PDB file of C-alpha atoms in Angstrom:
ATOM      1  CA  ASN A  72      -3.078  -5.603  11.794  1.00 84.00           C
ATOM      2  CA  ALA A  73      -3.335  -9.176  13.047  1.00 86.00           C
ATOM      3  CA  PHE A  74      -4.632 -10.425   9.687  1.00 86.00           C
ATOM      4  CA  LEU A  75      -1.421  -9.313   7.954  1.00 91.00           C
ATOM      5  CA  GLY A  76       0.805  -9.991  10.959  1.00 92.00           C
ATOM      6  CA  ILE A  77       2.231  -6.461  11.056  1.00 94.00           C
ATOM      7  CA  THR A  78       2.117  -3.415  13.263  1.00 93.00           C
ATOM      8  CA  CYS A  79       3.166   0.187  12.730  1.00 93.00           C
ATOM      9  CA  ARG A  80       4.416   2.465  15.475  1.00 90.00           C
ATOM     10  CA  LEU A  81       3.784   6.136  14.862  1.00 94.00           C
ATOM     11  CA  ASP A  82       4.514   9.105  17.092  1.00 93.00           C
ATOM     12  CA  GLU A  83       2.171  12.014  17.822  1.00 93.00           C
ATOM     13  CA  GLY A  84       3.278  13.782  14.626  1.00 93.00           C
ATOM     14  CA  TRP A  85       1.098  11.427  12.583  1.00 96.00           C
ATOM     15  CA  THR A  86      -2.633  11.632  11.904  1.00 94.00           C
ATOM     16  CA  VAL A  87      -4.318   8.245  11.523  1.00 93.00           C
ATOM     17  CA  PHE A  88      -7.615   8.412   9.648  1.00 90.00           C
ATOM     18  CA  ASN A  89     -10.782   7.056  11.262  1.00 86.00           C
ATOM     19  CA  LYS A  90     -13.488   5.049   9.426  1.00 80.00           C
ATOM     20  CA  GLU A  91     -15.338   8.129   8.164  1.00 80.00           C
ATOM     21  CA  GLN A  92     -12.147   9.721   6.867  1.00 82.00           C
ATOM     22  CA  LEU A  93     -11.172   6.428   5.181  1.00 80.00           C
ATOM     23  CA  ALA A  94     -14.536   6.291   3.395  1.00 75.00           C
ATOM     24  CA  GLN A  95     -14.113   9.866   2.197  1.00 78.00           C
ATOM     25  CA  LEU A  96     -10.555   9.104   1.090  1.00 75.00           C
ATOM     26  CA  ALA A  97     -11.753   6.098  -0.922  1.00 70.00           C
ATOM     27  CA  GLY A  98     -14.176   8.287  -2.839  1.00 67.00           C
ATOM     28  CA  MET A  99     -11.495  10.869  -3.530  1.00 57.00           C
ATOM     29  CA  THR A 100      -9.015   8.226  -4.627  1.00 54.00           C
ATOM     30  CA  SER A 101     -11.309   6.612  -7.160  1.00 49.00           C
ATOM     31  CA  ASP A 102     -12.226  10.033  -8.578  1.00 55.00           C
ATOM     32  CA  LEU A 103      -8.603  11.173  -8.680  1.00 51.00           C
ATOM     33  CA  LEU A 104      -7.235   8.113 -10.474  1.00 51.00           C
ATOM     34  CA  ASP A 105     -10.015   8.185 -13.071  1.00 51.00           C
ATOM     35  CA  ASN A 106      -9.615   4.446 -13.543  1.00 53.00           C
ATOM     36  CA  ASP A 107     -12.867   2.555 -14.099  1.00 57.00           C
ATOM     37  CA  ALA A 108     -11.447  -0.757 -12.855  1.00 51.00           C
ATOM     38  CA  ILE A 109     -10.276   0.726  -9.549  1.00 50.00           C
ATOM     39  CA  GLU A 110     -13.502   2.653  -9.039  1.00 52.00           C
ATOM     40  CA  ASP A 111     -15.609  -0.437  -9.798  1.00 58.00           C
ATOM     41  CA  ALA A 112     -13.572  -2.585  -7.395  1.00 55.00           C
ATOM     42  CA  MET A 113     -13.906  -0.038  -4.600  1.00 48.00           C
ATOM     43  CA  GLU A 114     -17.653   0.266  -5.118  1.00 53.00           C
ATOM     44  CA  LYS A 115     -18.043  -3.500  -4.987  1.00 61.00           C
ATOM     45  CA  GLY A 116     -15.897  -3.700  -1.881  1.00 51.00           C
ATOM     46  CA  THR A 117     -13.138  -5.785  -3.429  1.00 66.00           C
ATOM     47  CA  VAL A 118     -10.514  -3.129  -2.647  1.00 76.00           C
ATOM     48  CA  VAL A 119     -10.689  -1.533   0.768  1.00 81.00           C
ATOM     49  CA  THR A 120      -8.410   1.020   2.399  1.00 84.00           C
ATOM     50  CA  ALA A 121      -7.800  -0.484   5.822  1.00 86.00           C
ATOM     51  CA  PHE A 122      -5.329   2.114   7.101  1.00 91.00           C
ATOM     52  CA  TYR A 123      -4.176   5.605   6.174  1.00 93.00           C
ATOM     53  CA  ALA A 124      -1.878   7.964   8.059  1.00 95.00           C
ATOM     54  CA  GLN A 125      -0.141  11.206   7.168  1.00 96.00           C
ATOM     55  CA  GLY A 126       2.614  13.192   8.804  1.00 95.00           C
ATOM     56  CA  GLN A 127       4.951  16.141   8.362  1.00 93.00           C
ATOM     57  CA  GLY A 128       2.130  18.419   7.263  1.00 90.00           C
ATOM     58  CA  GLY A 129       1.043  16.010   4.546  1.00 88.00           C
ATOM     59  CA  GLN A 130       4.546  15.573   3.120  1.00 93.00           C
ATOM     60  CA  VAL A 131       4.544  11.855   4.024  1.00 96.00           C
ATOM     61  CA  ASN A 132       1.785   9.288   4.108  1.00 96.00           C
ATOM     62  CA  MET A 133       1.220   5.570   4.291  1.00 97.00           C
ATOM     63  CA  ASN A 134      -1.712   3.319   3.615  1.00 94.00           C
ATOM     64  CA  ILE A 135      -2.745  -0.296   3.501  1.00 93.00           C
ATOM     65  CA  THR A 136      -5.281  -1.530   0.987  1.00 90.00           C
ATOM     66  CA  LEU A 137      -6.777  -5.002   0.892  1.00 88.00           C
ATOM     67  CA  GLU A 138      -8.032  -6.573  -2.297  1.00 88.00           C
ATOM     68  CA  ARG A 139     -10.186  -9.663  -2.340  1.00 85.00           C
ATOM     69  CA  LEU A 140      -8.861 -11.767  -5.206  1.00 85.00           C
ATOM     70  CA  SER A 141     -11.118 -13.886  -7.367  1.00 76.00           C
ATOM     71  CA  LEU A 142     -11.104 -17.593  -6.593  1.00 73.00           C
ATOM     72  CA  ILE A 143      -8.799 -18.329  -9.526  1.00 72.00           C
ATOM     73  CA  ASN A 144      -6.471 -15.390  -8.856  1.00 70.00           C
ATOM     74  CA  GLY A 145      -6.395 -16.339  -5.191  1.00 66.00           C
ATOM     75  CA  ILE A 146      -4.988 -19.702  -6.214  1.00 74.00           C
ATOM     76  CA  LEU A 147      -2.744 -18.625  -9.088  1.00 78.00           C
ATOM     77  CA  MET A 148      -1.447 -15.198  -8.067  1.00 85.00           C
ATOM     78  CA  ASP A 149       1.433 -14.808  -5.639  1.00 90.00           C
ATOM     79  CA  GLU A 150       3.041 -11.570  -4.421  1.00 92.00           C
ATOM     80  CA  GLU A 151       5.597 -11.554  -7.237  1.00 93.00           C
ATOM     81  CA  SER A 152       3.042 -11.936 -10.042  1.00 92.00           C
ATOM     82  CA  TYR A 153       0.803  -9.301  -8.420  1.00 91.00           C
ATOM     83  CA  VAL A 154       3.736  -6.869  -8.348  1.00 94.00           C
ATOM     84  CA  LYS A 155       4.512  -7.528 -12.018  1.00 93.00           C
ATOM     85  CA  LEU A 156       0.910  -6.855 -13.012  1.00 89.00           C
ATOM     86  CA  SER A 157       0.740  -3.711 -10.856  1.00 90.00           C
ATOM     87  CA  LYS A 158       3.989  -2.362 -12.319  1.00 93.00           C
ATOM     88  CA  GLU A 159       2.445  -2.530 -15.787  1.00 90.00           C
ATOM     89  CA  GLN A 160      -0.639  -0.558 -14.694  1.00 89.00           C
ATOM     90  CA  LEU A 161       0.836   2.037 -12.309  1.00 89.00           C
ATOM     91  CA  PRO A 162       2.537   4.432 -14.743  1.00 90.00           C
ATOM     92  CA  ALA A 163      -0.611   4.955 -16.828  1.00 90.00           C
ATOM     93  CA  ALA A 164      -2.840   5.321 -13.767  1.00 90.00           C
ATOM     94  CA  LEU A 165      -0.506   7.921 -12.252  1.00 91.00           C
ATOM     95  CA  ALA A 166      -0.146   9.749 -15.570  1.00 90.00           C
ATOM     96  CA  ASN A 167      -3.963   9.940 -15.750  1.00 91.00           C
ATOM     97  CA  ALA A 168      -3.906  11.569 -12.316  1.00 89.00           C
ATOM     98  CA  GLY A 169      -1.500  14.287 -13.514  1.00 91.00           C
ATOM     99  CA  PHE A 170       1.839  12.805 -12.520  1.00 93.00           C
ATOM    100  CA  GLU A 171       4.781  13.211 -14.894  1.00 94.00           C
ATOM    101  CA  ASN A 172       8.120  11.433 -15.407  1.00 95.00           C
ATOM    102  CA  VAL A 173       6.710   8.288 -13.817  1.00 95.00           C
ATOM    103  CA  THR A 174       9.084   5.363 -13.340  1.00 95.00           C
ATOM    104  CA  ALA A 175       8.294   2.083 -11.622  1.00 95.00           C
ATOM    105  CA  GLU A 176      10.876  -0.544 -10.694  1.00 96.00           C
ATOM    106  CA  ILE A 177      10.246  -3.991  -9.227  1.00 96.00           C
ATOM    107  CA  VAL A 178      12.324  -4.624  -6.096  1.00 96.00           C
ATOM    108  CA  LYS A 179      12.801  -7.193  -3.374  1.00 96.00           C
ATOM    109  CA  LEU A 180      13.063  -5.561   0.020  1.00 94.00           C
ATOM    110  CA  GLN A 181      13.012  -6.276   3.719  1.00 94.00           C
ATOM    111  CA  PHE A 182       9.680  -5.380   5.255  1.00 95.00           C
ATOM    112  CA  ALA A 183       8.623  -6.175   8.819  1.00 94.00           C
ATOM    113  CA  GLY A 184      11.333  -8.811   9.117  1.00 91.00           C
ATOM    114  CA  GLU A 185      10.626 -10.644   5.859  1.00 93.00           C
ATOM    115  CA  GLU A 186      11.760 -10.390   2.270  1.00 95.00           C
ATOM    116  CA  ARG A 187       8.879  -9.115   0.136  1.00 96.00           C
ATOM    117  CA  HIS A 188       8.210  -8.122  -3.455  1.00 96.00           C
ATOM    118  CA  GLY A 189       7.481  -4.487  -4.125  1.00 96.00           C
ATOM    119  CA  ILE A 190       7.590  -1.559  -6.509  1.00 97.00           C
ATOM    120  CA  GLU A 191       9.503   1.689  -6.173  1.00 97.00           C
ATOM    121  CA  VAL A 192       7.771   4.559  -7.951  1.00 96.00           C
ATOM    122  CA  ARG A 193       9.276   7.941  -8.753  1.00 97.00           C
ATOM    123  CA  ALA A 194       7.307  10.770 -10.322  1.00 96.00           C
ATOM    124  CA  THR A 195       6.771  14.502 -10.319  1.00 96.00           C
ATOM    125  CA  ILE A 196       3.583  16.445  -9.863  1.00 92.00           C
ATOM    126  CA  GLN A 197       3.496  20.184 -10.410  1.00 91.00           C
ATOM    127  CA  GLY A 198       7.309  20.127 -10.390  1.00 93.00           C
ATOM    128  CA  VAL A 199       7.590  18.372  -7.019  1.00 94.00           C
ATOM    129  CA  GLU A 200       9.301  14.993  -6.661  1.00 96.00           C
ATOM    130  CA  LEU A 201       7.216  12.096  -5.319  1.00 96.00           C
ATOM    131  CA  TYR A 202       8.758   8.901  -3.912  1.00 97.00           C
ATOM    132  CA  GLU A 203       6.574   5.876  -3.265  1.00 96.00           C
ATOM    133  CA  THR A 204       7.175   2.244  -2.354  1.00 97.00           C
ATOM    134  CA  LEU A 205       4.522  -0.463  -2.558  1.00 96.00           C
ATOM    135  CA  VAL A 206       4.980  -3.761  -0.697  1.00 97.00           C
ATOM    136  CA  CYS A 207       2.664  -6.738  -1.278  1.00 95.00           C
ATOM    137  CA  ILE A 208       1.522  -9.239   1.360  1.00 94.00           C
ATOM    138  CA  LYS A 209      -0.721 -12.152   0.413  1.00 93.00           C
ATOM    139  CA  ASN A 210      -2.889 -13.897   2.991  1.00 90.00           C
ATOM    140  CA  GLY A 211      -5.337 -16.469   1.636  1.00 88.00           C
ATOM    141  CA  ASN A 212      -7.441 -14.883  -1.116  1.00 87.00           C
ATOM    142  CA  TYR A 213      -6.440 -11.363  -0.066  1.00 88.00           C
ATOM    143  CA  MET A 214      -3.591  -9.221  -1.336  1.00 91.00           C
ATOM    144  CA  ALA A 215      -2.520  -6.273   0.757  1.00 92.00           C
ATOM    145  CA  GLY A 216      -0.679  -3.310  -0.642  1.00 94.00           C
ATOM    146  CA  VAL A 217       1.334  -1.392   1.929  1.00 96.00           C
ATOM    147  CA  VAL A 218       2.285   1.952   0.397  1.00 96.00           C
ATOM    148  CA  VAL A 219       4.574   4.607   1.836  1.00 97.00           C
ATOM    149  CA  CYS A 220       5.043   7.948   0.144  1.00 97.00           C
ATOM    150  CA  SER A 221       7.188  11.030   0.655  1.00 97.00           C
ATOM    151  CA  VAL A 222       7.246  14.342  -1.182  1.00 96.00           C
ATOM    152  CA  GLY A 223      10.397  16.296  -1.995  1.00 95.00           C
ATOM    153  CA  THR A 224      12.860  13.967  -0.258  1.00 95.00           C
ATOM    154  CA  ASP A 225      13.023  10.186  -0.463  1.00 96.00           C
ATOM    155  CA  ILE A 226      12.495   8.843   3.063  1.00 97.00           C
ATOM    156  CA  THR A 227      10.512   5.780   2.019  1.00 97.00           C
ATOM    157  CA  ASP A 228      13.055   3.400   3.615  1.00 96.00           C
ATOM    158  CA  SER A 229      12.603   5.040   7.022  1.00 96.00           C
ATOM    159  CA  LEU A 230       8.812   4.945   6.590  1.00 97.00           C
ATOM    160  CA  LEU A 231       8.918   1.222   5.786  1.00 97.00           C
ATOM    161  CA  ALA A 232      11.076   0.701   8.900  1.00 96.00           C
ATOM    162  CA  LEU A 233       8.139   1.884  11.063  1.00 96.00           C
ATOM    163  CA  PHE A 234       6.415  -1.440  10.334  1.00 96.00           C
ATOM    164  CA  GLN A 235       7.276  -4.507  12.385  1.00 94.00           C
ATOM    165  CA  LYS A 236       6.192  -8.100  12.398  1.00 94.00           C
ATOM    166  CA  LEU A 237       3.640  -8.906  15.099  1.00 89.00           C
ATOM    167  CA  PRO A 238       4.911 -11.497  17.560  1.00 81.00           C
ATOM    168  CA  LYS A 239       3.176 -14.841  17.260  1.00 70.00           C
ATOM    169  CA  VAL A 240       0.797 -15.572  20.116  1.00 59.00           C
ATOM    170  CA  ASP A 241       0.945 -19.051  21.621  1.00 51.00           C
ATOM    171  CA  ALA A 242      -2.721 -20.098  21.794  1.00 45.00           C
ATOM    172  CA  GLU A 243      -2.003 -22.369  24.776  1.00 49.00           C
ATOM    173  CA  LYS A 244      -0.724 -19.402  26.815  1.00 48.00           C
ATOM    174  CA  VAL A 245      -3.793 -17.249  26.110  1.00 44.00           C
ATOM    175  CA  VAL A 246      -6.231 -17.367  29.007  1.00 43.00           C
TER     176      VAL A 246
END
């Protein structure tokens, strides 16, 4: 993703969703979370799922969402404040979706060669452990949420390691 300056290298064990699958996923996500604010934002196009991939028979997945911030929030909100706000909302949203024992912790982590703000989420659903890490990247008036998730075993660090920083292109060398 040139806009975010990152890339993700996945082997043949991963399924990357196409545009039609992403649209279907967006509808399922808004229905599943039962959160009017999220559903409204998706319908208006302010939150868009730009990437979704799953592997290991659905036991791991990753996605990137982009949110267009309001003019004021685009100016005032940085990655750290976005993470703080998200941490307050995540437990209730996940509980509404049927998750139990939800914990969310703000962390600083290395992601694609840079220190970023994020949230580590732990929860259970139907007795199965869920491990999720959200990393925020701000570019202009857009906030991206890169989310990696594993079920049963926490391999979120290795999933985050699949992302790398895109090399900068020297415009003078481009023909």
